Amino acid sequence: MASSFRQHTVLPGFNLALGFTLLYLSLIVLIPLSAAFIKTASLSWPQFWTTVTTPRVMASYRLTFGASLAAAAVNAVFGLLVAWVLVRYRFPGKRLIDALVDLPFALPTAVAGIALTALYAANGWIGHFFEPLGIKIAFTPLGVFVALTFIGLPFVVRTVQPVLEDIESELEEAAATLGANRLQTFSRVIFPTLLPALMTGFALAFARAVGEYGSVIFIAGNMPMISEITPLLIITKLEQYDYAGATALAVVMLVISFVMLLVINLLQWWSRRRSAMP
Amino acid sequence: MSAIALAMPAGAQRASAIQEPAWVRWTLIGLALAFLTLFLFVPLISVFYEALRKGVEVYFASIVEADALSAIKLTLTTAAIAVPLNLVFGLAAAWAIAKFEFRGKNLLITLIDLPFSVSPVIAGLIYVLIFGLQGWLGPWLLEHDIKIIFAVPGILLATIFITVPFVARELIPLMQAQGTEEEEAAVVLGASGWQTFFRVTLPNIKWGLLYGAILCNARAMGEFGAVSVVSGHIRGLTNTMPLHVEILYNEYNFAAAFAVASLLALLALVTLALKTLVESRTVKQTKGQANEHRGT
């Protein structure tokens, strides 16, 4: 079986390594995940549909996906800016800042959640600037957006940065020689090269934001219909022992995650093809 | 670029053609720094400020308090079990994927990445569906008096699930870039499989392995959502550090919440420092190869 399924090599250990990989992955990830789908099958289709489309659930989708899109869009713009500044310019503290960009990956989400809440509350360092303007950030959907922006910050920077580093200066010199000004060179030469990476980063930030829980629940205020995200609704149903309802929502989120994963893989494939071309 | 450009030395002319004017440069730097300050630096500083606001005594008292200590202990235990397991998994998966050609390889890579795209809440939920009282194995576990959900094993499982991809996704591109020539030479010269692995492969990937382990550890210690679902929040028993932060915060005990949070923030800073250090080593080892996978 092995000979037709893999190419021949003198190296040993294929069966052991692959066998262990598949066993571990099945026990920890695949079988437990399939439990969600099997559990949902205990609901009839109309039951499932009613569960995942009640007004409260629909409001949570709108908030989760709306805030995630907005946060990913802000991160696309500022992530590109940060990547550009880090790759192209020299300024004091650059290496430190470059290292700190990954902070949202390393900082536990609960810590980010309470820190952002303290900052953006009406009496917080940042919140008190907005309070006189009548803008409330913490405990509103705006707070959800702030938390998701924090969580997604490194994705665009880290996907765009290596591509930007690889761009040959000859390309830009050629554009300049041909009479393009700096803005034209950027929009017609540099930006198209960065686009696949930028979109990959956007998609990664969006996918991460959709599932985010820890940083959001502190700052959101969690009011039903207004500032309640879908992952929180899953937990709420679970705490009421509504296992089927919780699982139905989880399946909706999982299907969306799988679609996002597919999109991200396609974008990365596109990105690699782009950067492989001279 | 006419008379003035010609008067400049060649290097300056070249630079000016592909560089923005100084005011554009500094505006862009200013904007980027303003964004990072607002969303990164101020939140980080505020953790330590809030933690020390009531004084150093309150700070240390909150950390050495019995429930806080047991939370720290549980977090360390969880990481000490989850990280080595995922290290072994990462090595096995990377060995199979990077050193051999087989059908379905891309699907396997996607499946390994799966936990990254699943919401932490769902990662907790699926274990409740299997091991919870109403779950598949619930009645059997109850009969044999084994507790998994609302107990330490559940916390472990959820943490392992969340951190499955970290080591594997660092090692796979690294080992793919290194190819198989060295290992093949070792085997042809008579080395056994394990000798080849320990003497040839392992020294080549040690920095990548360390890098993956550091990231895996940070996530294992900081995971909140998944652990929150399966923990049951029993003080002194099933509370990890992030969960303890939540409990203290919800009790309006902000100084103590931020004190424990500051330990986690320190962990994050140490992680970043180590990561930067290791990164400079791995970049020397295989320049550029790992970059495209570094995104998450």
XYZ file of C-alpha atoms in Angstrom:
574
model
C 0.000 0.000 0.000
C 2.782 2.347 0.978
C 4.530 2.096 -2.366
C 1.592 3.354 -4.422
C 0.650 6.007 -1.906
C 4.055 7.561 -1.357
C 7.235 7.920 -3.355
C 10.149 5.677 -2.523
C 12.976 6.960 -0.306
C 15.682 5.410 1.871
C 14.534 7.353 4.937
C 12.821 5.315 7.662
C 10.036 6.214 10.039
C 7.291 7.207 7.624
C 4.692 4.782 8.958
C 5.448 5.580 12.584
C 5.467 9.353 12.066
C 2.358 9.498 9.900
C 0.539 6.942 12.042
C 1.197 8.888 15.221
C 0.264 12.171 13.537
C -3.062 10.810 12.324
C -3.862 9.112 15.631
C -3.103 12.233 17.689
C -4.939 14.527 15.316
C -7.976 12.232 15.270
C -8.165 11.862 19.042
C -7.582 15.515 19.914
C -9.105 17.398 16.984
C -11.081 15.427 14.415
C -13.250 13.128 16.537
C -14.149 15.854 19.070
C -14.997 18.274 16.252
C -17.186 15.690 14.558
C -19.069 15.409 17.866
C -20.472 18.878 17.210
C -21.871 17.824 13.837
C -23.276 14.529 15.135
C -24.915 16.257 18.096
C -26.567 18.749 15.745
C -27.978 15.883 13.714
C -30.245 15.155 16.706
C -32.151 18.311 15.745
C -34.534 18.241 12.803
C -33.812 20.731 10.031
C -36.660 23.128 10.998
C -35.578 22.950 14.661
C -31.993 23.695 13.666
C -33.048 26.563 11.432
C -35.242 28.164 14.121
C -32.440 27.853 16.692
C -29.851 29.581 14.538
C -32.116 32.377 13.245
C -33.876 33.758 16.335
C -33.717 37.576 16.519
C -31.230 37.450 19.412
C -28.934 35.125 17.457
C -29.253 37.203 14.288
C -28.289 40.319 16.282
C -25.204 38.480 17.560
C -24.180 37.524 13.995
C -24.541 41.132 12.881
C -22.341 42.332 15.732
C -19.755 39.533 15.448
C -19.310 39.760 11.695
C -19.802 43.524 11.442
C -17.280 44.373 14.158
C -14.859 41.742 12.808
C -15.052 43.212 9.297
C -14.577 46.752 10.578
C -11.628 45.715 12.768
C -10.005 43.737 9.928
C -10.457 46.716 7.579
C -8.815 49.117 10.040
C -6.014 46.603 10.506
C -5.566 46.283 6.740
C -4.998 50.043 6.430
C -2.856 50.535 9.527
C -1.147 47.141 9.201
C 0.041 48.108 5.732
C 1.213 51.452 7.109
C 3.085 49.829 10.017
C 4.681 47.220 7.734
C 5.738 49.964 5.311
C 7.261 52.110 8.031
C 9.069 49.139 9.597
C 10.532 47.925 6.292
C 11.309 51.216 4.569
C 12.265 53.790 7.172
C 14.807 54.096 9.932
C 13.815 55.656 13.233
C 14.744 55.252 16.902
C 13.208 52.262 18.692
C 12.349 50.479 15.467
C 13.549 47.003 16.514
C 11.672 47.193 19.808
C 8.498 48.260 18.039
C 8.918 45.497 15.467
C 9.118 42.929 18.281
C 6.139 44.415 20.146
C 3.846 44.158 17.120
C 3.358 40.486 18.052
C 2.104 41.415 21.521
C -1.543 40.536 20.747
C -0.390 36.992 19.852
C 1.506 36.620 23.102
C -0.721 38.487 25.556
C -3.487 36.302 27.003
C -6.850 37.525 25.743
C -8.292 37.977 29.222
C -5.461 40.382 30.071
C -6.072 42.341 26.876
C -9.767 42.376 27.713
C -9.487 43.897 31.174
C -6.757 46.344 30.102
C -8.798 47.660 27.174
C -11.906 47.891 29.333
C -10.074 49.955 31.957
C -8.695 52.252 29.237
C -11.870 52.788 27.252
C -14.321 53.032 30.164
C -15.846 56.483 30.698
C -13.259 57.271 33.407
C -10.330 55.503 31.676
C -7.219 57.090 30.153
C -8.645 57.012 26.647
C -12.364 56.827 27.391
C -12.467 60.123 29.276
C -11.501 61.993 26.085
C -14.570 60.598 24.353
C -16.987 60.939 27.261
C -17.552 64.751 26.837
C -18.276 64.135 23.140
C -21.051 61.768 24.143
C -19.206 58.761 22.732
C -19.200 55.656 24.904
C -16.734 52.943 23.865
C -16.548 50.339 26.637
C -19.777 48.335 27.135
C -21.024 49.191 23.625
C -20.514 47.586 20.172
C -17.717 50.122 19.675
C -15.847 48.388 22.491
C -16.152 45.062 20.656
C -14.579 46.719 17.627
C -11.687 48.070 19.748
C -10.940 44.633 21.237
C -11.069 42.921 17.839
C -8.765 45.558 16.340
C -6.220 44.817 19.080
C -6.485 41.048 18.542
C -6.066 41.287 14.754
C -3.282 43.866 14.710
C -0.279 41.611 13.943
C -1.809 39.619 11.069
C -1.602 42.172 8.254
C 1.775 43.510 9.420
C 3.277 40.022 9.492
C 1.902 38.911 6.125
C 2.801 42.127 4.269
C 6.247 42.667 5.841
C 8.148 39.779 4.158
C 6.654 40.545 0.731
C 7.587 44.194 1.063
C 11.128 43.216 2.067
C 11.441 41.104 -1.089
C 10.411 43.811 -3.543
C 13.420 44.687 -5.684
C 14.308 48.363 -5.729
C 15.016 47.978 -9.470
C 11.269 47.754 -10.087
C 10.667 51.098 -8.419
C 13.667 52.652 -10.125
C 12.323 51.489 -13.475
C 8.956 53.082 -12.691
C 10.674 56.327 -11.659
C 12.820 56.316 -14.799
C 9.701 55.894 -16.896
C 8.337 59.081 -15.356
C 6.072 57.799 -12.592
C 5.890 59.902 -9.460
C 6.119 58.263 -6.041
C 2.354 57.892 -5.589
C 1.968 56.357 -9.037
C 4.809 53.936 -8.354
C 3.143 52.914 -5.124
C -0.355 52.479 -6.502
C 0.629 50.825 -9.810
C 3.781 48.872 -8.944
C 4.097 48.251 -5.207
C 0.467 47.943 -4.132
C -0.515 45.281 -6.711
C 2.454 43.178 -5.540
C 1.360 43.507 -1.914
C -2.332 42.915 -2.573
C -2.417 39.094 -2.167
C -0.500 39.307 1.129
C -2.662 42.192 2.291
C -5.824 40.224 1.583
C -4.413 37.135 3.307
C -3.690 39.240 6.372
C -7.158 40.762 6.238
C -8.765 37.313 6.014
C -6.637 35.952 8.881
C -7.510 38.933 11.086
C -11.194 38.575 10.212
C -11.232 34.815 10.885
C -9.525 35.305 14.234
C -11.900 38.124 15.209
C -15.030 36.102 14.433
C -14.117 33.405 16.957
C -12.632 35.730 19.577
C -14.070 35.501 23.074
C -11.688 36.382 25.902
C -10.851 39.965 25.055
C -14.388 40.845 23.967
C -16.542 39.721 26.880
C -15.002 42.179 29.325
C -15.396 45.259 27.146
C -18.662 44.374 25.381
C -21.130 44.785 28.237
C -22.860 41.692 26.802
C -26.365 43.104 26.449
C -28.658 40.779 24.452
C -29.567 42.198 21.007
C -26.980 44.998 21.381
C -23.515 43.942 22.445
C -23.636 40.161 22.642
C -21.256 38.207 20.373
C -22.086 34.748 19.010
C -19.392 32.842 20.985
C -20.861 34.298 24.204
C -24.314 33.160 23.143
C -22.940 29.618 22.777
C -21.678 29.771 26.367
C -24.974 31.212 27.595
C -26.894 28.334 26.027
C -24.415 25.849 27.471
C -24.896 27.284 30.957
C -28.655 26.824 30.540
C -27.971 23.159 29.627
C -29.283 23.824 26.115
C -26.594 21.592 24.584
C -28.382 21.163 21.264
C -28.879 24.912 20.880
C -25.267 25.675 21.775
C -24.051 23.043 19.335
C -26.284 24.308 16.521
C -24.719 27.765 16.855
C -21.267 26.193 17.047
C -21.908 24.340 13.787
C -22.880 27.585 12.046
C -19.637 29.176 13.296
C -17.608 26.094 12.324
C -18.972 26.064 8.769
C -18.099 29.748 8.435
C -14.607 29.042 9.836
C -14.062 26.246 7.317
C -15.104 28.510 4.455
C -12.711 31.181 5.763
C -9.927 28.574 5.989
C -10.544 27.649 2.352
C -10.483 31.306 1.315
C -7.247 31.884 3.244
C -5.601 28.850 1.629
C -6.607 30.113 -1.818
C -5.272 33.590 -1.007
C -1.979 32.154 0.232
C -1.676 30.068 -2.920
C -2.310 33.203 -4.986
C 0.183 35.119 -2.861
C 2.903 32.487 -3.371
C 2.284 32.387 -7.117
C 2.522 36.165 -7.255
C 5.775 36.326 -5.335
C 7.227 33.416 -7.319
C 6.874 35.431 -10.513
C 9.857 37.680 -11.291
C 14.975 65.177 -11.788
C 16.783 67.593 -14.056
C 19.601 69.968 -13.196
C 19.377 69.455 -9.444
C 19.438 65.696 -9.738
C 22.463 65.829 -11.985
C 24.312 67.954 -9.472
C 23.860 65.324 -6.758
C 26.152 62.339 -6.306
C 24.885 59.140 -7.913
C 23.834 57.489 -4.653
C 21.662 60.385 -3.519
C 20.010 60.632 -6.911
C 19.161 56.974 -6.859
C 17.739 57.208 -3.347
C 15.612 60.267 -4.069
C 14.016 58.596 -7.071
C 12.624 55.760 -4.969
C 12.167 57.477 -1.648
C 9.475 59.761 -0.320
C 10.194 63.345 0.762
C 11.134 63.700 4.428
C 7.814 65.205 5.490
C 5.913 62.247 3.993
C 8.246 59.820 5.711
C 7.848 61.415 9.122
C 4.078 61.776 8.739
C 3.781 58.068 7.956
C 6.061 57.128 10.858
C 4.026 59.416 13.128
C 0.713 57.890 12.045
C 1.989 54.330 12.473
C 3.384 55.094 15.914
C 0.187 56.859 16.982
C -1.856 53.798 15.989
C 0.505 51.393 17.770
C 0.603 53.602 20.853
C -3.165 53.751 21.097
C -3.783 50.059 20.473
C -0.634 48.366 21.794
C 1.631 50.348 24.067
C -0.970 52.112 26.207
C -2.898 48.874 26.950
C 0.372 47.141 27.877
C 1.487 49.939 30.184
C -1.958 50.214 31.753
C -1.785 46.582 32.929
C 1.246 47.360 35.074
C -0.089 50.747 36.134
C -3.398 49.311 37.350
C -1.576 46.423 39.058
C 0.662 48.721 41.094
C -1.896 51.461 41.659
C -2.775 50.387 45.190
C 0.888 49.946 46.099
C 3.470 47.221 46.015
C 2.146 45.522 49.146
C -1.308 44.968 47.683
C 0.380 43.761 44.521
C 2.428 41.070 46.211
C -0.391 40.130 48.567
C -2.619 39.452 45.541
C -0.009 37.181 44.007
C 0.859 35.084 47.062
C -2.787 34.669 48.062
C -3.717 30.950 48.199
C -6.168 30.901 45.280
C -3.769 32.890 43.107
C -0.946 30.480 43.908
C -3.042 27.431 43.078
C -4.052 29.114 39.795
C -0.389 29.726 38.982
C 0.400 26.113 39.819
C -2.393 24.771 37.613
C -1.318 26.992 34.709
C 2.283 25.800 34.979
C 1.182 22.155 35.223
C -1.075 22.492 32.190
C 1.691 24.019 30.094
C 4.196 21.420 31.339
C 1.968 18.645 29.961
C 0.492 20.293 26.853
C 3.733 21.697 25.418
C 5.791 18.444 25.395
C 2.869 16.512 23.884
C 2.477 19.017 21.076
C 6.254 19.065 20.650
C 6.275 15.320 19.971
C 3.270 15.709 17.683
C 4.932 18.568 15.803
C 8.108 16.532 15.289
C 6.208 13.488 14.030
C 3.984 15.520 11.724
C 6.903 17.538 10.335
C 8.979 14.381 9.777
C 6.180 12.737 7.797
C 5.262 15.858 5.835
C 8.695 17.342 5.140
C 10.740 14.213 4.493
C 8.270 12.176 2.424
C 6.029 12.700 -0.588
C 2.559 11.229 -0.248
C -0.963 11.848 -1.424
C -3.222 13.992 0.748
C -0.315 15.943 2.204
C -1.940 19.341 1.685
C -5.145 18.122 3.294
C -3.136 16.937 6.309
C -1.455 20.354 6.628
C -4.862 22.032 6.520
C -6.204 19.668 9.197
C -3.238 20.441 11.463
C -4.030 24.154 11.126
C -7.700 23.562 11.921
C -7.577 24.508 15.639
C -6.428 28.004 14.628
C -9.676 28.620 12.796
C -11.984 27.170 15.436
C -13.328 29.570 18.048
C -11.880 28.744 21.501
C -15.421 28.518 22.841
C -16.180 25.732 20.368
C -12.953 23.962 21.330
C -14.288 23.780 24.876
C -17.811 22.890 23.807
C -16.810 19.786 21.820
C -15.193 18.224 24.891
C -18.306 18.935 26.944
C -20.311 17.121 24.264
C -18.111 14.050 24.652
C -17.174 13.953 28.340
C -19.893 16.107 29.946
C -22.654 14.596 32.087
C -25.027 14.588 29.118
C -22.213 13.720 26.713
C -21.440 10.484 24.882
C -19.162 9.108 27.566
C -20.834 10.980 30.443
C -22.789 8.090 32.012
C -19.841 5.692 31.716
C -17.456 8.219 33.312
C -19.934 8.842 36.130
C -20.179 5.111 36.771
C -16.415 4.823 37.069
C -16.099 8.046 39.042
C -13.831 9.753 36.508
C -14.155 13.523 36.207
C -12.971 15.209 33.040
C -15.249 18.190 32.550
C -15.084 20.743 35.391
C -11.787 19.101 36.345
C -8.126 19.267 35.403
C -8.198 16.678 32.556
C -10.753 18.801 30.688
C -8.572 21.894 31.039
C -5.648 19.879 29.695
C -7.585 18.559 26.702
C -8.899 22.002 25.752
C -5.409 23.515 26.054
C -3.839 20.753 23.957
C -6.508 21.228 21.269
C -5.869 24.966 21.036
C -2.081 24.579 20.839
C -1.856 21.575 18.448
C -0.607 23.544 15.401
C 2.098 25.744 16.957
C 5.170 23.472 16.817
C 4.146 21.643 13.632
C 3.618 24.798 11.611
C 7.042 26.159 12.588
C 8.829 22.902 11.780
C 7.129 21.924 8.516
C 8.395 24.858 6.369
C 11.795 24.735 8.064
C 12.293 21.005 7.444
C 10.902 21.264 3.915
C 13.460 23.955 3.163
C 16.283 21.799 4.527
C 15.436 18.867 2.249
C 16.397 15.246 2.810
C 19.988 14.974 1.527
C 21.672 15.029 4.927
C 19.385 12.377 6.383
C 19.741 10.196 3.286
C 23.521 10.409 3.555
C 23.359 9.372 7.214
C 21.125 6.379 6.445
C 23.248 5.263 3.509
C 26.322 5.424 5.770
C 24.600 3.007 8.123
C 22.969 5.167 10.779
C 19.706 3.886 12.222
C 16.532 5.945 11.950
C 16.738 7.262 15.499
C 20.474 8.003 15.177
C 19.737 9.988 12.030
C 16.981 11.873 13.767
C 18.918 12.741 16.916
C 22.301 13.453 15.312
C 21.340 15.006 11.975
C 17.797 16.340 11.987
C 17.457 17.580 15.554
C 20.580 19.797 15.540
C 19.348 21.324 12.267
C 15.928 22.239 13.598
C 16.681 23.070 17.227
C 15.979 26.791 16.876
C 12.754 26.255 14.981
C 11.714 23.722 17.598
C 12.436 26.174 20.403
C 10.561 28.920 18.565
C 7.482 26.702 18.201
C 7.710 25.627 21.838
C 7.865 29.254 23.043
C 4.746 30.233 21.086
C 2.967 27.046 22.137
C 3.795 27.715 25.782
C 2.544 31.307 25.677
C -0.780 30.218 24.241
C -1.074 27.241 26.610
C -0.611 29.460 29.650
C -2.832 32.248 28.374
C -5.759 30.338 26.888
C -9.043 31.638 28.227
C -12.114 30.815 26.119
C -11.670 27.077 25.688
C -10.560 26.541 29.266
C -13.376 28.704 30.576
C -15.984 26.366 29.053
C -14.590 23.158 30.582
C -13.230 24.463 33.880
C -16.301 25.044 36.026
C -14.409 27.891 37.737
C -13.850 26.125 41.042
C -11.566 28.366 43.058
C -8.342 26.749 44.158
C -9.087 23.624 42.083
C -9.836 24.274 38.427
C -8.845 27.911 38.060
C -6.020 28.776 35.724
C -4.389 32.210 35.859
C -6.532 33.784 33.103
C -9.689 32.424 34.766
C -8.535 33.738 38.126
C -8.105 37.174 36.528
C -11.695 36.991 35.321
C -13.088 36.010 38.728
C -11.205 38.783 40.530
C -12.258 41.295 37.910
C -15.914 40.326 38.156
C -15.683 40.746 41.933
C -14.495 44.331 41.306
C -11.186 43.407 42.904
C -9.359 45.285 40.143
C -5.959 45.655 41.831
C -5.680 41.896 42.391
C -7.028 41.096 38.911
C -4.420 43.336 37.315
C -1.687 41.981 39.605
C -2.255 38.430 38.325
C -2.734 39.839 34.812
C 0.628 41.594 35.064
C 2.316 38.211 35.584
C 0.733 37.019 32.343
C 1.785 40.250 30.629
C 5.348 39.653 31.831
C 5.131 36.159 30.389
C 4.065 37.712 27.076
C 7.006 40.128 27.123
C 9.480 37.333 27.923
C 7.922 35.309 25.102
C 8.419 38.175 22.664
C 12.013 38.709 23.792
C 12.872 35.004 23.400
C 11.037 34.894 20.103
C 13.017 37.831 18.726
C 16.247 36.217 19.899
C 15.451 32.820 18.374
C 14.118 34.443 15.222
C 17.444 36.077 14.478
C 19.050 32.620 14.746
C 16.546 30.833 12.527
C 16.656 33.582 9.931
C 20.362 32.909 9.682
C 19.634 29.184 9.315
C 17.082 29.395 6.510
C 16.627 32.917 5.353
C 13.129 33.804 4.341
C 11.707 30.279 4.235
C 9.663 30.478 7.398
C 8.352 33.943 6.672
C 5.282 33.026 4.728
C 4.107 30.722 7.482
C 4.808 33.159 10.245
C 1.496 34.974 9.856
C -0.333 33.312 12.691
